[in-house]
Amino acid sequence: PVFCSLADWTTNRRMSALQFIEDCIARLTGPQNWMRNHISELLESGRLVVMLDGLNEMPGRALSPEDDKSNQVTSQKEKLANNITSGRFLPRNLDTRERALRDLASSHGIKSRFIITCRTHEFRGNLVWARIHVLPMSNVQIIRFLVRYIADTERRRDVFELLRKNEPLRELARNPFYLRMITVTADK
């Protein structure tokens, strides 16, 4: 797997997606790493899973009014028919970096898989990306999470008790990201 934080794509907005991924690898492993220097071959062979985290965190990326309207179409069939007849499967006002990522992931020669994360309300879907939603965690899942991530039994009990008594905090903890932040804070 290759992990890239899209929040790091701050320098050249016209940089290719491939160059951005190479730069991510270079930051993690060094500029002379074999993997960085053979990224094209690895992508084409299907030997990589590229995890692109935080599409909504790309500096300067903003929703356009056209994209907001596209989410209000009454039915998916209408939207699909609209896109087919107009020849538009991608919104016109996409950030150049986002378009580059989509183009790379959907290239015919690329056999590797791409995973991209984004907050649901800021995602502009198309046929390239499949949507997978992270559902809220159940109480049982929260308890299992606490057992795995808080080694100290007394501290774990304190966090569980805090979540049990504090409804707003418990609802926040149903999101794995926020639950992890709570466990990190509890460990300090």
Coordinates of N, CA, C and O in Angstrom, one line a residue:
P1 N 0.8 -1.2 0.0 CA 0.0 0.0 0.0 C 0.9 1.3 0.0 O 1.9 1.3 0.6
V2 N 0.4 2.3 -0.6 CA 1.0 3.6 -0.6 C 0.0 4.6 -0.1 O -1.1 4.7 -0.6
F3 N 0.4 5.3 1.0 CA -0.5 6.3 1.6 C -0.1 7.7 1.2 O 1.1 8.0 1.4
C4 N -1.0 8.5 0.7 CA -0.7 9.9 0.4 C -1.8 10.7 1.0 O -3.0 10.5 0.8
S5 N -1.4 11.7 1.8 CA -2.3 12.7 2.3 C -2.5 13.8 1.3 O -1.5 14.5 0.9
L6 N -3.7 13.9 0.8 CA -4.0 14.9 -0.2 C -3.9 16.4 0.3 O -3.7 17.3 -0.5
A7 N -3.8 16.5 1.6 CA -3.6 17.8 2.2 C -2.2 18.3 1.9 O -1.9 19.5 2.0
D8 N -1.3 17.4 1.5 CA 0.1 17.7 1.2 C 0.3 18.3 -0.3 O 1.3 18.7 -0.6
W9 N -0.8 18.2 -1.1 CA -0.7 18.6 -2.5 C -0.9 20.1 -2.5 O -1.9 20.7 -3.0
T10 N 0.1 20.8 -2.0 CA 0.0 22.3 -1.9 C 0.9 23.0 -2.9 O 0.6 24.2 -3.1
T11 N 1.9 22.4 -3.4 CA 2.8 23.2 -4.3 C 2.3 23.4 -5.7 O 1.6 24.4 -5.9
N12 N 2.5 22.6 -6.6 CA 2.1 22.8 -8.0 C 0.8 22.2 -8.3 O 0.6 20.9 -8.4
R13 N -0.2 23.0 -8.5 CA -1.6 22.5 -8.8 C -1.6 21.8 -10.2 O -2.5 21.0 -10.4
R14 N -0.7 22.0 -11.0 CA -0.6 21.4 -12.3 C 0.3 20.1 -12.4 O 0.4 19.5 -13.4
M15 N 0.8 19.8 -11.2 CA 1.6 18.6 -11.1 C 0.7 17.4 -11.4 O -0.5 17.3 -11.1
S16 N 1.3 16.4 -12.1 CA 0.5 15.2 -12.5 C 0.2 14.4 -11.2 O 1.0 14.5 -10.2
A17 N -0.8 13.6 -11.3 CA -1.1 12.7 -10.1 C 0.0 11.7 -9.9 O 0.3 11.4 -8.7
L18 N 0.6 11.3 -11.0 CA 1.7 10.3 -10.8 C 2.9 11.0 -10.1 O 3.5 10.4 -9.2
Q19 N 3.2 12.2 -10.5 CA 4.3 12.9 -9.8 C 4.0 13.1 -8.3 O 4.8 13.0 -7.5
F20 N 2.7 13.4 -8.0 CA 2.3 13.6 -6.6 C 2.5 12.3 -5.8 O 3.1 12.3 -4.7
I21 N 2.1 11.2 -6.4 CA 2.3 9.9 -5.7 C 3.8 9.6 -5.6 O 4.2 9.1 -4.5
E22 N 4.6 9.9 -6.6 CA 6.0 9.7 -6.5 C 6.6 10.5 -5.3 O 7.4 10.1 -4.6
D23 N 6.1 11.8 -5.2 CA 6.6 12.7 -4.2 C 6.2 12.2 -2.8 O 7.0 12.3 -1.8
C24 N 5.0 11.6 -2.7 CA 4.6 11.0 -1.4 C 5.5 9.8 -1.0 O 5.9 9.8 0.2
I25 N 5.8 9.0 -2.0 CA 6.7 7.9 -1.7 C 8.1 8.4 -1.3 O 8.7 7.9 -0.4
A26 N 8.6 9.4 -2.0 CA 9.9 10.0 -1.7 C 9.9 10.6 -0.3 O 10.9 10.5 0.4
R27 N 8.8 11.2 0.2 CA 8.8 11.8 1.5 C 8.8 10.6 2.6 O 9.4 10.8 3.6
L28 N 8.2 9.5 2.2 CA 8.2 8.4 3.2 C 9.5 7.5 3.2 O 9.9 7.0 4.2
T29 N 10.1 7.4 2.0 CA 11.2 6.4 1.9 C 12.5 7.0 1.4 O 13.5 6.3 1.4
G30 N 12.5 8.3 0.9 CA 13.7 8.9 0.4 C 13.6 8.9 -1.2 O 12.9 8.1 -1.8
P31 N 14.2 9.9 -1.7 CA 14.1 10.2 -3.2 C 14.7 9.1 -4.1 O 14.3 8.9 -5.2
Q32 N 15.6 8.3 -3.6 CA 16.3 7.3 -4.4 C 15.7 5.9 -4.2 O 16.2 4.9 -4.6
N33 N 14.5 5.8 -3.5 CA 13.9 4.5 -3.3 C 13.5 3.8 -4.6 O 13.0 4.5 -5.5
W34 N 13.7 2.5 -4.6 CA 13.3 1.8 -5.8 C 11.9 1.9 -6.2 O 11.5 2.1 -7.4
M35 N 11.0 1.9 -5.2 CA 9.6 2.0 -5.5 C 9.2 3.3 -6.1 O 8.4 3.3 -7.1
R36 N 9.8 4.4 -5.6 CA 9.5 5.7 -6.2 C 9.9 5.7 -7.7 O 9.3 6.3 -8.5
N37 N 11.1 5.2 -8.0 CA 11.6 5.2 -9.3 C 11.0 4.3 -10.3 O 11.2 4.3 -11.5
H38 N 10.1 3.4 -9.8 CA 9.4 2.4 -10.6 C 7.9 2.4 -10.4 O 7.2 1.5 -10.7
I39 N 7.4 3.6 -10.0 CA 6.0 3.7 -9.7 C 5.1 3.4 -10.9 O 4.0 2.7 -10.8
S40 N 5.4 3.8 -12.1 CA 4.6 3.6 -13.3 C 4.4 2.1 -13.5 O 3.3 1.6 -13.7
E41 N 5.5 1.3 -13.4 CA 5.5 -0.1 -13.6 C 4.7 -0.8 -12.6 O 3.9 -1.7 -12.9
L42 N 4.8 -0.3 -11.3 CA 4.0 -0.9 -10.2 C 2.5 -0.7 -10.4 O 1.7 -1.6 -10.2
L43 N 2.2 0.5 -10.8 CA 0.8 0.8 -11.0 C 0.2 0.0 -12.2 O -0.9 -0.5 -12.1
E44 N 0.9 -0.1 -13.2 CA 0.5 -0.9 -14.4 C 0.3 -2.4 -14.1 O -0.5 -3.0 -14.6
S45 N 1.2 -2.9 -13.2 CA 1.2 -4.3 -12.9 C 0.1 -4.7 -11.9 O -0.2 -5.9 -11.7
G46 N -0.5 -3.7 -11.2 CA -1.5 -4.0 -10.3 C -1.0 -4.4 -8.9 O -1.7 -4.9 -8.1
R47 N 0.3 -4.1 -8.7 CA 0.9 -4.5 -7.4 C 0.8 -3.5 -6.3 O 1.3 -3.7 -5.2
L48 N 0.1 -2.4 -6.5 CA -0.1 -1.3 -5.5 C -1.6 -1.1 -5.1 O -2.4 -1.3 -6.0
V49 N -1.8 -0.7 -3.9 CA -3.0 -0.1 -3.5 C -2.7 1.3 -3.1 O -1.8 1.5 -2.2
V50 N -3.2 2.3 -3.8 CA -2.9 3.7 -3.5 C -4.0 4.3 -2.7 O -5.2 4.3 -3.1
M51 N -3.7 4.7 -1.4 CA -4.7 5.2 -0.5 C -4.5 6.7 -0.5 O -3.4 7.2 0.0
L52 N -5.5 7.5 -1.0 CA -5.4 8.9 -1.1 C -6.4 9.5 0.0 O -7.6 9.4 -0.2
D53 N -5.8 10.0 1.0 CA -6.6 10.4 2.2 C -6.9 11.9 2.1 O -6.0 12.7 1.9
G54 N -8.2 12.3 2.3 CA -8.6 13.6 2.5 C -8.8 14.5 1.3 O -8.3 15.6 1.2
L55 N -9.6 14.0 0.3 CA -9.9 14.8 -0.9 C -10.4 16.1 -0.5 O -10.1 17.1 -1.1
N56 N -11.2 16.2 0.6 CA -11.8 17.4 1.0 C -10.8 18.3 1.7 O -11.1 19.5 1.9
E57 N -9.6 17.8 2.0 CA -8.6 18.6 2.6 C -7.5 19.2 1.7 O -6.5 19.8 2.1
M58 N -7.7 19.0 0.4 CA -6.8 19.6 -0.6 C -6.9 21.1 -0.5 O -7.9 21.7 -0.7
P59 N -5.7 21.7 -0.3 CA -5.7 23.2 -0.2 C -6.3 23.8 -1.5 O -6.0 23.5 -2.6
G60 N -7.3 24.7 -1.3 CA -7.9 25.5 -2.4 C -9.0 24.8 -3.1 O -9.6 25.3 -4.0
R61 N -9.3 23.6 -2.7 CA -10.4 22.8 -3.3 C -11.7 23.3 -2.7 O -11.9 23.3 -1.5
A62 N -12.6 23.7 -3.6 CA -13.9 24.2 -3.1 C -15.0 23.7 -4.0 O -14.8 23.4 -5.2
L63 N -16.2 23.4 -3.5 CA -17.3 23.0 -4.2 C -17.8 24.2 -5.1 O -17.9 25.3 -4.7
S64 N -18.1 23.9 -6.3 CA -18.7 24.9 -7.2 C -20.2 24.9 -7.1 O -20.8 23.8 -6.8
P65 N -20.9 26.0 -7.4 CA -22.3 26.0 -7.4 C -22.9 24.9 -8.3 O -23.9 24.3 -8.0
E66 N -22.3 24.6 -9.4 CA -22.8 23.6 -10.4 C -22.8 22.2 -9.7 O -23.7 21.5 -9.8
D67 N -21.7 21.9 -8.9 CA -21.7 20.6 -8.3 C -22.7 20.5 -7.2 O -23.3 19.5 -7.0
D68 N -23.0 21.6 -6.4 CA -24.0 21.6 -5.4 C -25.4 21.3 -6.0 O -26.1 20.5 -5.5
K69 N -25.7 21.8 -7.2 CA -26.9 21.6 -7.9 C -27.0 20.1 -8.3 O -28.1 19.5 -8.3
S70 N -25.9 19.6 -8.8 CA -25.9 18.2 -9.3 C -26.3 17.2 -8.2 O -26.9 16.1 -8.6
N71 N -26.1 17.5 -7.0 CA -26.5 16.6 -5.9 C -28.0 16.7 -5.6 O -28.5 15.9 -4.8
Q72 N -28.7 17.7 -6.2 CA -30.1 17.9 -5.9 C -31.0 17.3 -6.9 O -32.2 17.5 -6.9
V73 N -30.5 16.6 -7.9 CA -31.3 15.9 -8.9 C -32.2 14.9 -8.3 O -31.8 14.2 -7.3
T74 N -33.5 14.9 -8.7 CA -34.5 14.1 -8.0 C -34.2 12.6 -8.1 O -34.5 11.9 -7.1
S75 N -33.6 12.1 -9.1 CA -33.4 10.6 -9.2 C -32.0 10.4 -9.8 O -31.6 11.1 -10.7
Q76 N -31.4 9.3 -9.4 CA -30.2 8.9 -10.0 C -30.3 8.6 -11.5 O -29.4 8.8 -12.3
K77 N -31.5 8.0 -11.9 CA -31.7 7.7 -13.3 C -31.7 9.0 -14.1 O -31.1 9.1 -15.2
E78 N -32.3 10.1 -13.6 CA -32.3 11.4 -14.3 C -30.9 11.9 -14.4 O -30.5 12.4 -15.5
K79 N -30.1 11.8 -13.4 CA -28.7 12.3 -13.4 C -27.9 11.5 -14.4 O -27.2 12.1 -15.2
L80 N -28.0 10.2 -14.4 CA -27.3 9.3 -15.4 C -27.7 9.6 -16.8 O -26.9 9.8 -17.7
A81 N -29.0 9.8 -17.0 CA -29.5 10.1 -18.4 C -29.0 11.4 -18.8 O -28.6 11.6 -20.0
N82 N -29.0 12.4 -17.9 CA -28.4 13.7 -18.2 C -27.0 13.7 -18.6 O -26.6 14.3 -19.6
N83 N -26.2 12.9 -17.9 CA -24.8 12.8 -18.1 C -24.5 12.1 -19.4 O -23.6 12.4 -20.2
I84 N -25.3 11.0 -19.7 CA -25.1 10.3 -21.0 C -25.4 11.1 -22.2 O -24.6 11.2 -23.1
T85 N -26.5 11.8 -22.1 CA -27.0 12.6 -23.3 C -26.1 13.8 -23.5 O -25.9 14.3 -24.6
S86 N -25.6 14.4 -22.4 CA -24.7 15.6 -22.6 C -23.3 15.2 -22.8 O -22.4 16.1 -23.0
G87 N -22.9 13.9 -22.5 CA -21.5 13.5 -22.7 C -20.7 13.9 -21.5 O -19.5 13.9 -21.5
R88 N -21.3 14.2 -20.4 CA -20.6 14.7 -19.2 C -20.7 13.6 -18.1 O -21.8 13.5 -17.5
F89 N -19.6 12.9 -17.8 CA -19.6 12.0 -16.6 C -18.9 12.7 -15.5 O -19.0 12.2 -14.4
L90 N -18.1 13.7 -15.7 CA -17.4 14.4 -14.7 C -17.9 15.9 -14.6 O -18.2 16.5 -15.6
P91 N -18.1 16.4 -13.4 CA -18.5 17.8 -13.3 C -17.4 18.7 -14.0 O -16.2 18.4 -14.0
R92 N -17.8 19.8 -14.6 CA -16.9 20.6 -15.4 C -15.9 21.4 -14.5 O -14.8 21.7 -14.9
N93 N -16.3 21.7 -13.3 CA -15.5 22.6 -12.5 C -14.7 21.9 -11.5 O -14.5 22.4 -10.4
L94 N -14.2 20.7 -11.8 CA -13.3 20.0 -10.9 C -12.0 20.7 -10.8 O -11.4 21.2 -11.7
D95 N -11.4 20.6 -9.6 CA -10.1 21.0 -9.4 C -9.2 20.2 -10.3 O -9.4 19.0 -10.5
T96 N -8.1 20.8 -10.8 CA -7.3 20.1 -11.8 C -6.6 18.9 -11.1 O -6.4 17.9 -11.8
R97 N -6.3 19.0 -9.8 CA -5.6 17.9 -9.1 C -6.6 16.7 -9.0 O -6.2 15.5 -9.2
E98 N -7.9 17.0 -8.7 CA -8.9 16.0 -8.5 C -9.1 15.3 -9.9 O -9.2 14.0 -9.9
R99 N -9.2 16.0 -10.9 CA -9.3 15.5 -12.3 C -8.1 14.6 -12.6 O -8.3 13.5 -13.2
A100 N -6.9 15.0 -12.3 CA -5.7 14.2 -12.5 C -5.8 12.9 -11.8 O -5.4 11.8 -12.4
L101 N -6.2 12.9 -10.6 CA -6.4 11.6 -9.8 C -7.4 10.7 -10.4 O -7.1 9.5 -10.6
R102 N -8.5 11.2 -10.8 CA -9.5 10.4 -11.4 C -9.1 9.8 -12.8 O -9.3 8.7 -13.1
D103 N -8.4 10.7 -13.5 CA -7.8 10.2 -14.8 C -6.8 9.1 -14.7 O -6.8 8.1 -15.4
L104 N -5.9 9.2 -13.7 CA -4.9 8.2 -13.4 C -5.6 6.9 -13.0 O -5.3 5.8 -13.5
A105 N -6.5 7.0 -12.0 CA -7.2 5.8 -11.5 C -8.0 5.1 -12.6 O -8.1 3.9 -12.5
S106 N -8.5 5.8 -13.5 CA -9.3 5.2 -14.6 C -8.6 4.9 -15.9 O -9.2 4.4 -16.8
S107 N -7.3 5.1 -15.9 CA -6.5 4.8 -17.1 C -6.5 3.3 -17.4 O -6.5 2.5 -16.5
H108 N -6.6 3.0 -18.7 CA -6.7 1.6 -19.1 C -5.5 0.8 -18.8 O -5.7 -0.4 -18.5
G109 N -4.3 1.4 -18.7 CA -3.1 0.6 -18.4 C -2.9 0.4 -17.0 O -2.0 -0.4 -16.6
I110 N -3.6 1.1 -16.1 CA -3.4 1.0 -14.7 C -4.3 -0.2 -14.1 O -5.5 -0.2 -14.2
K111 N -3.6 -1.1 -13.5 CA -4.3 -2.3 -12.9 C -4.4 -2.2 -11.3 O -5.1 -2.9 -10.7
S112 N -3.6 -1.2 -10.8 CA -3.6 -1.0 -9.3 C -4.9 -0.4 -8.9 O -5.6 0.2 -9.7
R113 N -5.2 -0.6 -7.6 CA -6.5 0.0 -7.0 C -6.2 1.2 -6.3 O -5.1 1.4 -5.7
F114 N -7.2 2.1 -6.3 CA -7.1 3.4 -5.6 C -8.2 3.5 -4.6 O -9.4 3.1 -4.9
I115 N -7.9 4.0 -3.5 CA -8.9 4.3 -2.4 C -8.8 5.8 -2.1 O -7.7 6.3 -1.8
I116 N -9.9 6.5 -2.1 CA -9.8 7.9 -1.8 C -10.8 8.2 -0.7 O -11.9 7.6 -0.8
T117 N -10.4 9.0 0.3 CA -11.4 9.3 1.3 C -11.8 10.7 1.3 O -11.0 11.6 0.8
C118 N -13.0 11.0 1.7 CA -13.5 12.4 1.7 C -14.8 12.4 2.6 O -15.4 11.4 2.7
R119 N -15.0 13.5 3.1 CA -16.3 13.7 3.9 C -17.4 13.6 2.9 O -17.4 14.1 1.8
T120 N -18.5 12.9 3.3 CA -19.6 12.5 2.4 C -20.2 13.8 1.7 O -20.4 13.8 0.5
H121 N -20.4 14.8 2.5 CA -21.1 16.0 1.9 C -20.2 16.8 1.0 O -20.6 17.7 0.3
E122 N -18.9 16.5 0.9 CA -18.0 17.2 0.0 C -17.5 16.3 -1.1 O -16.7 16.7 -1.9
F123 N -18.1 15.2 -1.3 CA -17.7 14.2 -2.4 C -18.5 14.5 -3.6 O -19.8 14.6 -3.5
R124 N -17.9 14.6 -4.7 CA -18.6 14.7 -6.0 C -18.4 13.4 -6.8 O -17.3 13.2 -7.3
G125 N -19.3 12.6 -6.7 CA -19.2 11.2 -7.2 C -19.3 11.1 -8.8 O -19.7 12.0 -9.4
N126 N -18.7 10.1 -9.3 CA -18.8 9.7 -10.7 C -18.7 8.2 -10.8 O -18.5 7.5 -9.8
L127 N -18.6 7.7 -12.0 CA -18.5 6.3 -12.3 C -17.1 5.7 -11.9 O -17.0 4.5 -11.9
V128 N -16.1 6.6 -11.8 CA -14.8 6.1 -11.5 C -14.7 5.6 -10.0 O -14.1 4.5 -9.7
W129 N -15.3 6.3 -9.1 CA -15.1 6.0 -7.7 C -16.4 5.3 -7.2 O -17.5 5.7 -7.4
A130 N -16.3 4.2 -6.5 CA -17.4 3.6 -5.8 C -17.5 4.2 -4.4 O -16.5 4.4 -3.7
R131 N -18.7 4.5 -4.0 CA -18.9 5.1 -2.6 C -19.0 4.0 -1.6 O -19.8 3.0 -1.7
I132 N -18.3 4.1 -0.5 CA -18.4 3.3 0.7 C -18.5 4.2 1.9 O -17.6 5.0 2.1
H133 N -19.5 4.1 2.6 CA -19.8 4.9 3.8 C -19.3 4.2 5.0 O -19.6 3.1 5.2
V134 N -18.6 4.9 5.9 CA -18.3 4.4 7.2 C -19.5 4.7 8.1 O -19.8 5.8 8.4
L135 N -20.1 3.6 8.6 CA -21.3 3.8 9.4 C -20.9 4.0 10.9 O -19.8 3.6 11.3
P136 N -21.8 4.6 11.7 CA -21.5 4.8 13.1 C -21.2 3.5 13.8 O -21.8 2.5 13.5
M137 N -20.3 3.5 14.7 CA -20.0 2.3 15.5 C -21.0 2.1 16.6 O -21.6 3.0 17.1
S138 N -21.3 0.8 16.8 CA -22.2 0.4 17.8 C -21.5 0.5 19.2 O -20.3 0.6 19.3
N139 N -22.3 0.3 20.3 CA -21.7 0.3 21.6 C -20.7 -0.8 21.8 O -19.6 -0.6 22.4
V140 N -21.1 -2.0 21.3 CA -20.2 -3.1 21.3 C -18.8 -2.9 20.6 O -17.8 -3.2 21.1
Q141 N -18.9 -2.3 19.4 CA -17.7 -1.9 18.7 C -16.9 -0.9 19.4 O -15.7 -1.0 19.4
I142 N -17.5 0.1 20.0 CA -16.8 1.1 20.8 C -16.0 0.4 22.0 O -14.9 0.7 22.2
I143 N -16.7 -0.5 22.7 CA -16.0 -1.2 23.8 C -14.8 -2.0 23.2 O -13.7 -2.0 23.8
R144 N -15.0 -2.7 22.2 CA -13.9 -3.5 21.6 C -12.7 -2.6 21.2 O -11.6 -2.9 21.4
F145 N -13.1 -1.4 20.6 CA -12.1 -0.5 20.2 C -11.3 0.0 21.5 O -10.0 0.1 21.5
L146 N -12.0 0.3 22.5 CA -11.4 0.8 23.8 C -10.4 -0.3 24.3 O -9.3 0.0 24.8
V147 N -10.9 -1.5 24.3 CA -10.0 -2.6 24.8 C -8.7 -2.7 24.0 O -7.7 -3.0 24.6
R148 N -8.8 -2.6 22.7 CA -7.6 -2.7 21.9 C -6.7 -1.5 22.0 O -5.5 -1.6 21.9
Y149 N -7.2 -0.3 22.2 CA -6.4 0.9 22.2 C -6.0 1.5 23.5 O -5.2 2.4 23.5
I150 N -6.6 1.1 24.6 CA -6.3 1.6 25.9 C -5.8 0.5 26.7 O -6.7 -0.3 27.2
A151 N -4.5 0.4 26.9 CA -4.0 -0.8 27.6 C -4.3 -0.8 29.1 O -4.6 -1.8 29.7
D152 N -4.2 0.4 29.7 CA -4.5 0.5 31.2 C -6.0 0.3 31.5 O -6.8 1.1 31.0
T153 N -6.3 -0.7 32.3 CA -7.7 -1.1 32.5 C -8.4 0.0 33.2 O -9.6 0.3 32.9
E154 N -7.8 0.7 34.2 CA -8.5 1.7 34.9 C -8.8 2.9 34.0 O -9.9 3.5 34.1
R155 N -7.8 3.3 33.2 CA -8.0 4.4 32.3 C -9.1 4.0 31.3 O -10.0 4.9 30.9
R156 N -9.1 2.8 30.8 CA -10.2 2.4 29.9 C -11.5 2.4 30.5 O -12.5 2.9 29.9
R157 N -11.6 2.0 31.8 CA -12.9 2.1 32.5 C -13.4 3.5 32.6 O -14.5 3.8 32.5
D158 N -12.4 4.4 32.9 CA -12.8 5.9 33.0 C -13.3 6.4 31.7 O -14.3 7.2 31.7
V159 N -12.7 6.1 30.6 CA -13.2 6.6 29.3 C -14.5 6.0 29.0 O -15.4 6.7 28.5
F160 N -14.7 4.7 29.3 CA -16.0 4.1 29.0 C -17.1 4.8 29.9 O -18.2 5.1 29.4
E161 N -16.8 5.0 31.1 CA -17.7 5.7 32.0 C -18.1 7.1 31.5 O -19.2 7.6 31.5
L162 N -17.0 7.8 31.1 CA -17.2 9.2 30.5 C -18.2 9.1 29.3 O -19.1 9.9 29.2
L163 N -17.9 8.2 28.4 CA -18.8 8.0 27.2 C -20.2 7.6 27.6 O -21.2 8.0 27.0
R164 N -20.3 6.8 28.6 CA -21.7 6.3 29.1 C -22.5 7.5 29.6 O -23.7 7.6 29.3
K165 N -21.8 8.4 30.3 CA -22.5 9.5 31.0 C -22.7 10.7 30.1 O -23.6 11.5 30.3
N166 N -21.9 10.9 29.1 CA -21.9 12.1 28.2 C -22.4 11.7 26.8 O -21.7 11.3 26.0
E167 N -23.7 11.9 26.6 CA -24.4 11.5 25.3 C -23.7 12.2 24.1 O -23.4 11.5 23.1
P168 N -23.5 13.5 24.1 CA -22.8 14.2 23.0 C -21.4 13.6 22.6 O -21.1 13.3 21.5
L169 N -20.7 13.3 23.7 CA -19.3 12.7 23.5 C -19.5 11.3 22.9 O -18.7 10.9 22.1
R170 N -20.5 10.5 23.5 CA -20.7 9.2 23.0 C -21.1 9.2 21.5 O -20.6 8.3 20.8
E171 N -21.9 10.1 21.1 CA -22.3 10.2 19.7 C -21.1 10.5 18.8 O -21.0 10.0 17.7
L172 N -20.2 11.4 19.3 CA -19.0 11.7 18.6 C -18.1 10.5 18.5 O -17.5 10.3 17.4
A173 N -18.1 9.7 19.5 CA -17.2 8.5 19.6 C -17.7 7.4 18.6 O -16.9 6.5 18.4
R174 N -18.9 7.5 18.1 CA -19.3 6.5 17.1 C -18.6 6.6 15.8 O -18.6 5.7 15.0
N175 N -17.9 7.7 15.6 CA -17.0 7.9 14.4 C -15.6 7.4 14.8 O -15.0 7.9 15.8
P176 N -15.1 6.4 14.1 CA -13.8 5.8 14.4 C -12.7 6.8 14.6 O -11.8 6.7 15.4
F177 N -12.7 7.9 13.7 CA -11.6 8.9 13.8 C -11.7 9.6 15.1 O -10.7 9.8 15.8
Y178 N -12.9 10.0 15.5 CA -13.0 10.8 16.8 C -12.8 9.8 18.0 O -12.2 10.3 19.0
L179 N -13.2 8.6 17.9 CA -13.0 7.7 19.0 C -11.5 7.5 19.2 O -11.0 7.4 20.3
R180 N -10.7 7.4 18.1 CA -9.3 7.3 18.2 C -8.7 8.5 18.9 O -7.8 8.4 19.7
M181 N -9.2 9.7 18.5 CA -8.7 10.9 19.2 C -9.0 10.9 20.7 O -8.1 11.3 21.5
I182 N -10.1 10.4 21.1 CA -10.5 10.2 22.5 C -9.5 9.3 23.2 O -9.0 9.6 24.3
T183 N -9.2 8.2 22.5 CA -8.3 7.2 23.1 C -6.9 7.7 23.3 O -6.2 7.5 24.2
V184 N -6.4 8.5 22.3 CA -5.1 9.1 22.3 C -5.0 10.1 23.5 O -4.1 10.1 24.2
T185 N -6.1 10.9 23.6 CA -6.1 11.9 24.7 C -6.2 11.1 26.1 O -5.5 11.6 27.0
A186 N -6.9 10.1 26.2 CA -7.0 9.3 27.4 C -5.7 8.7 27.8 O -5.4 8.5 29.0
D187 N -4.9 8.4 26.8 CA -3.6 7.7 27.1 C -2.5 8.7 27.6 O -1.5 8.3 28.1
K188 N -2.8 10.0 27.6 CA -1.9 11.0 28.0 C -2.0 11.3 29.4 O -3.0 11.2 30.1

